[in-house]
Amino acid sequence: MGEDNSTGDYTAAILIASDRAAAGIRPDGTSGLLKSRLEESGFRVRFCSVLPDDKSAIVELLRRWVLEEKINLILTSGGTGLGQRDVTPEATLEVVERRIPGMEEAMRQQSLKITPNAMLSRAVVGCAARSLIINLPGNPAGAIENFNVIASALHHAIELILGRRPDP
């Protein structure tokens, strides 16, 4: 389902990594914003999950979305900082086969214009099988700001990953 999209109707999934949101202590203020932004960008959001900051659970869900569901674009939000429970980049690195440092750098560079704390982000972007996985900040505004930085390159990146377009 995720790779059979010659019309450009790509699939997407959103993973919120947050102990507090998973426990119902605080509301998830990010997934709805990301879902709207994805739909505006031509993606069909198939899954939206909230998990605690648990590396093995994150790895398991990412692998399922990549290998079984064949999701084109997976956005994670949260767990990219320096806290002891921030493990999203490590989980993502267990799944991705190739990193895309240009996207990582672009998000950090733009975020540095807003806050010096952006240099503390450990967000990872990479390809796994035929999926693109992007770590975004847990803060709703930061997640949208970072998504907006790379949004214009997403369709082209997915076309390249799917082998539909030769790399110039």
GROMACS .gro file of N, CA and C in nm:
model
  504
    1MET      N    1   0.082  -0.120   0.000
    1MET     CA    2   0.000   0.000   0.000
    1MET      C    3   0.086   0.125   0.000
    2GLY      N    4   0.191   0.130   0.080
    2GLY     CA    5   0.272   0.249   0.093
    2GLY      C    6   0.358   0.280  -0.028
    3GLU      N    7   0.392   0.179  -0.110
    3GLU     CA    8   0.482   0.206  -0.220
    3GLU      C    9   0.413   0.210  -0.355
    4ASP      N   10   0.288   0.182  -0.363
    4ASP     CA   11   0.215   0.178  -0.488
    4ASP      C   12   0.143   0.309  -0.514
    5ASN      N   13   0.216   0.417  -0.521
    5ASN     CA   14   0.154   0.549  -0.527
    5ASN      C   15   0.201   0.629  -0.647
    6SER      N   16   0.177   0.586  -0.765
    6SER     CA   17   0.222   0.661  -0.881
    6SER      C   18   0.151   0.795  -0.893
    7THR      N   19   0.041   0.814  -0.821
    7THR     CA   20  -0.030   0.942  -0.826
    7THR      C   21   0.032   1.045  -0.733
    8GLY      N   22   0.125   1.005  -0.647
    8GLY     CA   23   0.185   1.099  -0.553
    8GLY      C   24   0.111   1.103  -0.421
    9ASP      N   25   0.014   1.015  -0.402
    9ASP     CA   26  -0.060   1.008  -0.276
    9ASP      C   27   0.020   0.922  -0.180
   10TYR      N   28   0.117   0.982  -0.116
   10TYR     CA   29   0.206   0.908  -0.028
   10TYR      C   30   0.144   0.886   0.109
   11THR      N   31   0.186   0.776   0.172
   11THR     CA   32   0.137   0.745   0.306
   11THR      C   33   0.232   0.801   0.410
   12ALA      N   34   0.176   0.829   0.527
   12ALA     CA   35   0.255   0.882   0.637
   12ALA      C   36   0.206   0.823   0.768
   13ALA      N   37   0.295   0.828   0.866
   13ALA     CA   38   0.262   0.785   1.002
   13ALA      C   39   0.332   0.881   1.099
   14ILE      N   40   0.270   0.900   1.213
   14ILE     CA   41   0.322   0.991   1.315
   14ILE      C   42   0.340   0.914   1.445
   15LEU      N   43   0.457   0.926   1.504
   15LEU     CA   44   0.485   0.865   1.633
   15LEU      C   45   0.524   0.974   1.731
   16ILE      N   46   0.449   0.986   1.838
   16ILE     CA   47   0.481   1.078   1.946
   16ILE      C   48   0.549   0.996   2.055
   17ALA      N   49   0.674   1.031   2.087
   17ALA     CA   50   0.750   0.962   2.192
   17ALA      C   51   0.751   1.051   2.315
   18SER      N   52   0.670   1.014   2.413
   18SER     CA   53   0.659   1.096   2.534
   18SER      C   54   0.603   1.013   2.648
   19ASP      N   55   0.679   1.002   2.755
   19ASP     CA   56   0.629   0.931   2.873
   19ASP      C   57   0.501   0.994   2.924
   20ARG      N   58   0.500   1.128   2.935
   20ARG     CA   59   0.385   1.197   2.993
   20ARG      C   60   0.262   1.189   2.904
   21ALA      N   61   0.277   1.203   2.774
   21ALA     CA   62   0.162   1.192   2.685
   21ALA      C   63   0.110   1.048   2.682
   22ALA      N   64   0.200   0.951   2.683
   22ALA     CA   65   0.158   0.810   2.681
   22ALA      C   66   0.082   0.774   2.808
   23ALA      N   67   0.118   0.837   2.921
   23ALA     CA   68   0.052   0.809   3.048
   23ALA      C   69  -0.073   0.894   3.069
   24GLY      N   70  -0.102   0.985   2.976
   24GLY     CA   71  -0.218   1.070   2.988
   24GLY      C   72  -0.199   1.186   3.084
   25ILE      N   73  -0.075   1.212   3.125
   25ILE     CA   74  -0.045   1.322   3.217
   25ILE      C   75  -0.054   1.456   3.147
   26ARG      N   76  -0.014   1.459   3.022
   26ARG     CA   77  -0.028   1.581   2.942
   26ARG      C   78  -0.085   1.544   2.806
   27PRO      N   79  -0.161   1.634   2.748
   27PRO     CA   80  -0.217   1.603   2.616
   27PRO      C   81  -0.111   1.608   2.507
   28ASP      N   82  -0.132   1.531   2.404
   28ASP     CA   83  -0.046   1.533   2.286
   28ASP      C   84  -0.090   1.652   2.201
   29GLY      N   85  -0.010   1.757   2.200
   29GLY     CA   86  -0.045   1.875   2.122
   29GLY      C   87   0.022   1.880   1.986
   30THR      N   88   0.094   1.774   1.950
   30THR     CA   89   0.175   1.776   1.828
   30THR      C   90   0.113   1.697   1.713
   31SER      N   91   0.058   1.580   1.740
   31SER     CA   92   0.015   1.492   1.630
   31SER      C   93  -0.093   1.555   1.543
   32GLY      N   94  -0.187   1.626   1.603
   32GLY     CA   95  -0.292   1.690   1.523
   32GLY      C   96  -0.236   1.796   1.429
   33LEU      N   97  -0.139   1.873   1.479
   33LEU     CA   98  -0.075   1.975   1.395
   33LEU      C   99   0.002   1.910   1.281
   34LEU      N  100   0.077   1.805   1.312
   34LEU     CA  101   0.154   1.736   1.208
   34LEU      C  102   0.061   1.670   1.106
   35LYS      N  103  -0.047   1.611   1.154
   35LYS     CA  104  -0.142   1.547   1.062
   35LYS      C  105  -0.198   1.649   0.963
   36SER      N  106  -0.239   1.764   1.012
   36SER     CA  107  -0.292   1.869   0.924
   36SER      C  108  -0.188   1.912   0.823
   37ARG      N  109  -0.065   1.932   0.870
   37ARG     CA  110   0.042   1.979   0.782
   37ARG      C  111   0.076   1.873   0.677
   38LEU      N  112   0.075   1.746   0.717
   38LEU     CA  113   0.101   1.638   0.622
   38LEU      C  114  -0.009   1.632   0.515
   39GLU      N  115  -0.133   1.640   0.558
   39GLU     CA  116  -0.244   1.635   0.463
   39GLU      C  117  -0.238   1.752   0.366
   40GLU      N  118  -0.201   1.871   0.415
   40GLU     CA  119  -0.184   1.987   0.327
   40GLU      C  120  -0.075   1.962   0.224
   41SER      N  121   0.023   1.880   0.260
   41SER     CA  122   0.136   1.851   0.173
   41SER      C  123   0.112   1.730   0.084
   42GLY      N  124  -0.009   1.675   0.086
   42GLY     CA  125  -0.043   1.565  -0.004
   42GLY      C  126  -0.019   1.426   0.052
   43PHE      N  127   0.000   1.413   0.181
   43PHE     CA  128   0.021   1.281   0.242
   43PHE      C  129  -0.109   1.230   0.303
   44ARG      N  130  -0.125   1.098   0.299
   44ARG     CA  131  -0.239   1.033   0.362
   44ARG      C  132  -0.189   0.969   0.492
   45VAL      N  133  -0.231   1.024   0.605
   45VAL     CA  134  -0.184   0.977   0.735
   45VAL      C  135  -0.260   0.850   0.771
   46ARG      N  136  -0.188   0.740   0.778
   46ARG     CA  137  -0.249   0.611   0.808
   46ARG      C  138  -0.243   0.574   0.955
   47PHE      N  139  -0.141   0.621   1.025
   47PHE     CA  140  -0.124   0.585   1.165
   47PHE      C  141  -0.077   0.704   1.246
   48CYS      N  142  -0.124   0.709   1.369
   48CYS     CA  143  -0.076   0.808   1.465
   48CYS      C  144  -0.072   0.738   1.601
   49SER      N  145   0.046   0.726   1.658
   49SER     CA  146   0.063   0.653   1.784
   49SER      C  147   0.139   0.737   1.885
   50VAL      N  148   0.108   0.714   2.011
   50VAL     CA  149   0.181   0.776   2.121
   50VAL      C  150   0.242   0.663   2.203
   51LEU      N  151   0.374   0.667   2.219
   51LEU     CA  152   0.445   0.566   2.296
   51LEU      C  153   0.528   0.635   2.405
   52PRO      N  154   0.556   0.563   2.513
   52PRO     CA  155   0.650   0.617   2.611
   52PRO      C  156   0.791   0.619   2.551
   53ASP      N  157   0.881   0.688   2.617
   53ASP     CA  158   1.020   0.695   2.572
   53ASP      C  159   1.089   0.563   2.603
   54ASP      N  160   1.055   0.462   2.526
   54ASP     CA  161   1.108   0.327   2.544
   54ASP      C  162   1.170   0.284   2.412
   55LYS      N  163   1.301   0.268   2.411
   55LYS     CA  164   1.373   0.241   2.287
   55LYS      C  165   1.321   0.118   2.213
   56SER      N  166   1.303   0.008   2.283
   56SER     CA  167   1.261  -0.115   2.213
   56SER      C  168   1.120  -0.101   2.155
   57ALA      N  169   1.031  -0.033   2.225
   57ALA     CA  170   0.895  -0.013   2.173
   57ALA      C  171   0.898   0.076   2.049
   58ILE      N  172   0.982   0.179   2.051
   58ILE     CA  173   0.993   0.268   1.935
   58ILE      C  174   1.051   0.192   1.816
   59VAL      N  175   1.157   0.116   1.839
   59VAL     CA  176   1.218   0.036   1.731
   59VAL      C  177   1.116  -0.059   1.671
   60GLU      N  178   1.041  -0.128   1.757
   60GLU     CA  179   0.943  -0.226   1.710
   60GLU      C  180   0.837  -0.160   1.622
   61LEU      N  181   0.784  -0.045   1.664
   61LEU     CA  182   0.682   0.022   1.586
   61LEU      C  183   0.739   0.076   1.455
   62LEU      N  184   0.857   0.136   1.459
   62LEU     CA  185   0.918   0.186   1.335
   62LEU      C  186   0.940   0.073   1.236
   63ARG      N  187   0.991  -0.039   1.283
   63ARG     CA  188   1.014  -0.154   1.193
   63ARG      C  189   0.883  -0.204   1.132
   64ARG      N  190   0.779  -0.209   1.212
   64ARG     CA  191   0.649  -0.255   1.159
   64ARG      C  192   0.600  -0.160   1.051
   65TRP      N  193   0.609  -0.030   1.077
   65TRP     CA  194   0.563   0.068   0.978
   65TRP      C  195   0.647   0.062   0.851
   66VAL      N  196   0.777   0.036   0.864
   66VAL     CA  197   0.867   0.029   0.748
   66VAL      C  198   0.847  -0.101   0.672
   67LEU      N  199   0.854  -0.213   0.741
   67LEU     CA  200   0.859  -0.343   0.675
   67LEU      C  201   0.722  -0.403   0.642
   68GLU      N  202   0.626  -0.387   0.732
   68GLU     CA  203   0.495  -0.447   0.708
   68GLU      C  204   0.397  -0.350   0.643
   69GLU      N  205   0.392  -0.230   0.692
   69GLU     CA  206   0.295  -0.131   0.642
   69GLU      C  207   0.348  -0.054   0.521
   70LYS      N  208   0.479  -0.054   0.504
   70LYS     CA  209   0.543   0.015   0.392
   70LYS      C  210   0.503   0.162   0.382
   71ILE      N  211   0.510   0.229   0.495
   71ILE     CA  212   0.477   0.372   0.502
   71ILE      C  213   0.587   0.451   0.433
   72ASN      N  214   0.548   0.548   0.350
   72ASN     CA  215   0.647   0.629   0.279
   72ASN      C  216   0.721   0.726   0.369
   73LEU      N  217   0.649   0.793   0.459
   73LEU     CA  218   0.708   0.895   0.544
   73LEU      C  219   0.665   0.872   0.689
   74ILE      N  220   0.764   0.862   0.777
   74ILE     CA  221   0.737   0.844   0.919
   74ILE      C  222   0.796   0.963   0.993
   75LEU      N  223   0.711   1.035   1.065
   75LEU     CA  224   0.756   1.146   1.148
   75LEU      C  225   0.750   1.104   1.293
   76THR      N  226   0.859   1.126   1.365
   76THR     CA  227   0.856   1.108   1.509
   76THR      C  228   0.866   1.245   1.571
   77SER      N  229   0.807   1.260   1.688
   77SER     CA  230   0.816   1.386   1.762
   77SER      C  231   0.845   1.352   1.908
   78GLY      N  232   0.952   1.413   1.960
   78GLY     CA  233   0.988   1.391   2.099
   78GLY      C  234   1.106   1.298   2.115
   79GLY      N  235   1.170   1.310   2.231
   79GLY     CA  236   1.280   1.221   2.266
   79GLY      C  237   1.410   1.249   2.195
   80THR      N  238   1.430   1.373   2.144
   80THR     CA  239   1.552   1.405   2.070
   80THR      C  240   1.651   1.489   2.150
   81GLY      N  241   1.618   1.516   2.275
   81GLY     CA  242   1.702   1.603   2.357
   81GLY      C  243   1.809   1.526   2.434
   82LEU      N  244   1.850   1.584   2.546
   82LEU     CA  245   1.959   1.529   2.625
   82LEU      C  246   1.913   1.458   2.752
   83GLY      N  247   1.784   1.449   2.773
   83GLY     CA  248   1.733   1.381   2.892
   83GLY      C  249   1.766   1.233   2.891
   84GLN      N  250   1.772   1.175   3.008
   84GLN     CA  251   1.805   1.033   3.022
   84GLN      C  252   1.707   0.943   2.945
   85ARG      N  253   1.581   0.985   2.935
   85ARG     CA  254   1.479   0.904   2.868
   85ARG      C  255   1.465   0.940   2.719
   86ASP      N  256   1.541   1.036   2.669
   86ASP     CA  257   1.534   1.074   2.528
   86ASP      C  258   1.612   0.974   2.444
   87VAL      N  259   1.538   0.882   2.380
   87VAL     CA  260   1.602   0.771   2.308
   87VAL      C  261   1.556   0.758   2.163
   88THR      N  262   1.478   0.854   2.115
   88THR     CA  263   1.426   0.843   1.978
   88THR      C  264   1.537   0.835   1.873
   89PRO      N  265   1.643   0.916   1.880
   89PRO     CA  266   1.748   0.903   1.779
   89PRO      C  267   1.815   0.765   1.781
   90GLU      N  268   1.841   0.712   1.900
   90GLU     CA  269   1.903   0.580   1.909
   90GLU      C  270   1.811   0.473   1.850
   91ALA      N  271   1.682   0.482   1.879
   91ALA     CA  272   1.587   0.386   1.822
   91ALA      C  273   1.583   0.399   1.670
   92THR      N  274   1.581   0.522   1.621
   92THR     CA  275   1.578   0.545   1.476
   92THR      C  276   1.703   0.489   1.409
   93LEU      N  277   1.818   0.508   1.472
   93LEU     CA  278   1.943   0.458   1.414
   93LEU      C  279   1.946   0.306   1.406
   94GLU      N  280   1.869   0.238   1.490
   94GLU     CA  281   1.861   0.092   1.480
   94GLU      C  282   1.779   0.048   1.359
   95VAL      N  283   1.700   0.140   1.304
   95VAL     CA  284   1.611   0.105   1.193
   95VAL      C  285   1.663   0.157   1.059
   96VAL      N  286   1.716   0.279   1.057
   96VAL     CA  287   1.758   0.336   0.929
   96VAL      C  288   1.882   0.268   0.874
   97GLU      N  289   1.888   0.265   0.741
   97GLU     CA  290   2.002   0.206   0.672
   97GLU      C  291   2.099   0.314   0.624
   98ARG      N  292   2.044   0.431   0.589
   98ARG     CA  293   2.126   0.542   0.542
   98ARG      C  294   2.072   0.671   0.602
   99ARG      N  295   2.162   0.752   0.657
   99ARG     CA  296   2.121   0.881   0.712
   99ARG      C  297   2.117   0.986   0.603
  100ILE      N  298   2.040   1.091   0.628
  100ILE     CA  299   2.030   1.204   0.536
  100ILE      C  300   2.071   1.329   0.616
  101PRO      N  301   2.201   1.351   0.630
  101PRO     CA  302   2.249   1.459   0.716
  101PRO      C  303   2.207   1.599   0.668
  102GLY      N  304   2.186   1.617   0.539
  102GLY     CA  305   2.145   1.749   0.490
  102GLY      C  306   2.013   1.794   0.551
  103MET      N  307   1.919   1.702   0.565
  103MET     CA  308   1.792   1.738   0.627
  103MET      C  309   1.810   1.767   0.775
  104GLU      N  310   1.891   1.686   0.843
  104GLU     CA  311   1.920   1.708   0.985
  104GLU      C  312   1.981   1.848   1.004
  105GLU      N  313   2.081   1.879   0.920
  105GLU     CA  314   2.150   2.008   0.931
  105GLU      C  315   2.057   2.124   0.901
  106ALA      N  316   1.973   2.110   0.798
  106ALA     CA  317   1.883   2.219   0.760
  106ALA      C  318   1.787   2.251   0.875
  107MET      N  319   1.734   2.148   0.939
  107MET     CA  320   1.642   2.172   1.050
  107MET      C  321   1.713   2.242   1.166
  108ARG      N  322   1.833   2.196   1.200
  108ARG     CA  323   1.906   2.258   1.310
  108ARG      C  324   1.945   2.401   1.278
  109GLN      N  325   1.990   2.426   1.155
  109GLN     CA  326   2.030   2.562   1.117
  109GLN      C  327   1.913   2.659   1.127
  110GLN      N  328   1.798   2.619   1.077
  110GLN     CA  329   1.681   2.708   1.084
  110GLN      C  330   1.638   2.728   1.229
  111SER      N  331   1.641   2.622   1.307
  111SER     CA  332   1.600   2.631   1.448
  111SER      C  333   1.695   2.720   1.528
  112LEU      N  334   1.822   2.723   1.490
  112LEU     CA  335   1.919   2.808   1.560
  112LEU      C  336   1.884   2.956   1.546
  113LYS      N  337   1.811   2.992   1.442
  113LYS     CA  338   1.768   3.130   1.424
  113LYS      C  339   1.660   3.167   1.526
  114ILE      N  340   1.596   3.065   1.584
  114ILE     CA  341   1.488   3.086   1.679
  114ILE      C  342   1.535   3.069   1.823
  115THR      N  343   1.619   2.968   1.847
  115THR     CA  344   1.667   2.941   1.982
  115THR      C  345   1.807   2.881   1.979
  116PRO      N  346   1.896   2.925   2.068
  116PRO     CA  347   2.029   2.864   2.073
  116PRO      C  348   2.025   2.719   2.121
  117ASN      N  349   1.916   2.680   2.185
  117ASN     CA  350   1.904   2.542   2.232
  117ASN      C  351   1.891   2.442   2.118
  118ALA      N  352   1.869   2.490   1.996
  118ALA     CA  353   1.859   2.400   1.880
  118ALA      C  354   1.986   2.319   1.860
  119MET      N  355   2.099   2.372   1.904
  119MET     CA  356   2.224   2.299   1.888
  119MET      C  357   2.229   2.175   1.975
  120LEU      N  358   2.134   2.159   2.065
  120LEU     CA  359   2.128   2.041   2.151
  120LEU      C  360   2.046   1.928   2.090
  121SER      N  361   1.982   1.953   1.978
  121SER     CA  362   1.900   1.851   1.914
  121SER      C  363   1.985   1.738   1.860
  122ARG      N  364   1.939   1.617   1.882
  122ARG     CA  365   2.006   1.497   1.830
  122ARG      C  366   1.922   1.430   1.722
  123ALA      N  367   1.829   1.505   1.664
  123ALA     CA  368   1.736   1.450   1.565
  123ALA      C  369   1.809   1.384   1.449
  124VAL      N  370   1.753   1.272   1.405
  124VAL     CA  371   1.809   1.191   1.297
  124VAL      C  372   1.708   1.186   1.182
  125VAL      N  373   1.760   1.184   1.060
  125VAL     CA  374   1.677   1.162   0.941
  125VAL      C  375   1.745   1.053   0.859
  126GLY      N  376   1.666   0.958   0.810
  126GLY     CA  377   1.726   0.853   0.728
  126GLY      C  378   1.625   0.769   0.655
  127CYS      N  379   1.678   0.680   0.571
  127CYS     CA  380   1.596   0.587   0.492
  127CYS      C  381   1.605   0.448   0.553
  128ALA      N  382   1.493   0.379   0.551
  128ALA     CA  383   1.488   0.239   0.591
  128ALA      C  384   1.400   0.169   0.489
  129ALA      N  385   1.455   0.072   0.418
  129ALA     CA  386   1.384   0.007   0.308
  129ALA      C  387   1.334   0.115   0.214
  130ARG      N  388   1.202   0.131   0.201
  130ARG     CA  389   1.146   0.231   0.111
  130ARG      C  390   1.071   0.339   0.187
  131SER      N  391   1.119   0.366   0.309
  131SER     CA  392   1.057   0.467   0.396
  131SER      C  393   1.159   0.575   0.432
  132LEU      N  394   1.107   0.695   0.455
  132LEU     CA  395   1.185   0.807   0.504
  132LEU      C  396   1.141   0.832   0.648
  133ILE      N  397   1.236   0.833   0.742
  133ILE     CA  398   1.205   0.854   0.883
  133ILE      C  399   1.271   0.985   0.927
  134ILE      N  400   1.190   1.071   0.991
  134ILE     CA  401   1.237   1.202   1.033
  134ILE      C  402   1.203   1.224   1.180
  135ASN      N  403   1.306   1.253   1.261
  135ASN     CA  404   1.286   1.289   1.401
  135ASN      C  405   1.262   1.439   1.410
  136LEU      N  406   1.156   1.478   1.480
  136LEU     CA  407   1.123   1.617   1.503
  136LEU      C  408   1.122   1.644   1.654
  137PRO      N  409   1.135   1.769   1.694
  137PRO     CA  410   1.128   1.801   1.837
  137PRO      C  411   0.992   1.766   1.897
  138GLY      N  412   0.989   1.752   2.028
  138GLY     CA  413   0.864   1.723   2.098
  138GLY      C  414   0.774   1.844   2.115
  139ASN      N  415   0.832   1.962   2.116
  139ASN     CA  416   0.755   2.085   2.128
  139ASN      C  417   0.671   2.105   2.001
  140PRO      N  418   0.539   2.126   2.013
  140PRO     CA  419   0.455   2.139   1.892
  140PRO      C  420   0.504   2.246   1.794
  141ALA      N  421   0.539   2.363   1.844
  141ALA     CA  422   0.586   2.469   1.753
  141ALA      C  423   0.716   2.429   1.686
  142GLY      N  424   0.807   2.370   1.763
  142GLY     CA  425   0.934   2.324   1.707
  142GLY      C  426   0.916   2.215   1.603
  143ALA      N  427   0.823   2.124   1.627
  143ALA     CA  428   0.798   2.015   1.532
  143ALA      C  429   0.749   2.072   1.399
  144ILE      N  430   0.656   2.166   1.403
  144ILE     CA  431   0.603   2.226   1.280
  144ILE      C  432   0.711   2.309   1.211
  145GLU      N  433   0.785   2.387   1.288
  145GLU     CA  434   0.893   2.468   1.229
  145GLU      C  435   0.994   2.380   1.156
  146ASN      N  436   1.033   2.270   1.219
  146ASN     CA  437   1.129   2.179   1.156
  146ASN      C  438   1.069   2.111   1.034
  147PHE      N  439   0.943   2.069   1.044
  147PHE     CA  440   0.878   2.007   0.928
  147PHE      C  441   0.876   2.104   0.811
  148ASN      N  442   0.843   2.229   0.838
  148ASN     CA  443   0.834   2.328   0.731
  148ASN      C  444   0.967   2.350   0.659
  149VAL      N  445   1.077   2.334   0.731
  149VAL     CA  446   1.210   2.351   0.671
  149VAL      C  447   1.233   2.249   0.560
  150ILE      N  448   1.189   2.126   0.580
  150ILE     CA  449   1.220   2.018   0.486
  150ILE      C  450   1.103   1.978   0.398
  151ALA      N  451   0.987   2.036   0.421
  151ALA     CA  452   0.865   1.993   0.350
  151ALA      C  453   0.880   1.997   0.199
  152SER      N  454   0.947   2.097   0.146
  152SER     CA  455   0.956   2.110   0.000
  152SER      C  456   1.039   2.000  -0.065
  153ALA      N  457   1.121   1.930   0.012
  153ALA     CA  458   1.205   1.824  -0.044
  153ALA      C  459   1.148   1.684  -0.023
  154LEU      N  460   1.038   1.671   0.050
  154LEU     CA  461   0.988   1.539   0.088
  154LEU      C  462   0.943   1.454  -0.031
  155HIS      N  463   0.863   1.511  -0.121
  155HIS     CA  464   0.813   1.432  -0.234
  155HIS      C  465   0.929   1.384  -0.322
  156HIS      N  466   1.024   1.472  -0.348
  156HIS     CA  467   1.139   1.433  -0.430
  156HIS      C  468   1.220   1.324  -0.360
  157ALA      N  469   1.241   1.338  -0.229
  157ALA     CA  470   1.316   1.237  -0.154
  157ALA      C  471   1.247   1.102  -0.163
  158ILE      N  472   1.117   1.100  -0.147
  158ILE     CA  473   1.044   0.974  -0.152
  158ILE      C  474   1.050   0.913  -0.292
  159GLU      N  475   1.037   0.995  -0.394
  159GLU     CA  476   1.051   0.945  -0.531
  159GLU      C  477   1.188   0.878  -0.552
  160LEU      N  478   1.293   0.939  -0.499
  160LEU     CA  479   1.426   0.881  -0.510
  160LEU      C  480   1.435   0.749  -0.433
  161ILE      N  481   1.382   0.748  -0.312
  161ILE     CA  482   1.384   0.627  -0.229
  161ILE      C  483   1.310   0.512  -0.298
  162LEU      N  484   1.199   0.545  -0.362
  162LEU     CA  485   1.118   0.444  -0.431
  162LEU      C  486   1.178   0.404  -0.565
  163GLY      N  487   1.281   0.474  -0.610
  163GLY     CA  488   1.345   0.440  -0.737
  163GLY      C  489   1.268   0.488  -0.858
  164ARG      N  490   1.180   0.583  -0.839
  164ARG     CA  491   1.098   0.632  -0.950
  164ARG      C  492   1.166   0.743  -1.029
  165ARG      N  493   1.264   0.802  -0.972
  165ARG     CA  494   1.330   0.916  -1.033
  165ARG      C  495   1.480   0.896  -1.016
  166PRO      N  496   1.554   0.903  -1.123
  166PRO     CA  497   1.700   0.891  -1.105
  166PRO      C  498   1.754   1.014  -1.036
  167ASP      N  499   1.856   0.993  -0.955
  167ASP     CA  500   1.920   1.106  -0.889
  167ASP      C  501   1.999   1.181  -0.994
  168PRO      N  502   1.974   1.311  -1.011
  168PRO     CA  503   2.042   1.386  -1.118
  168PRO      C  504   2.192   1.388  -1.104
   0.00000   0.00000   0.00000
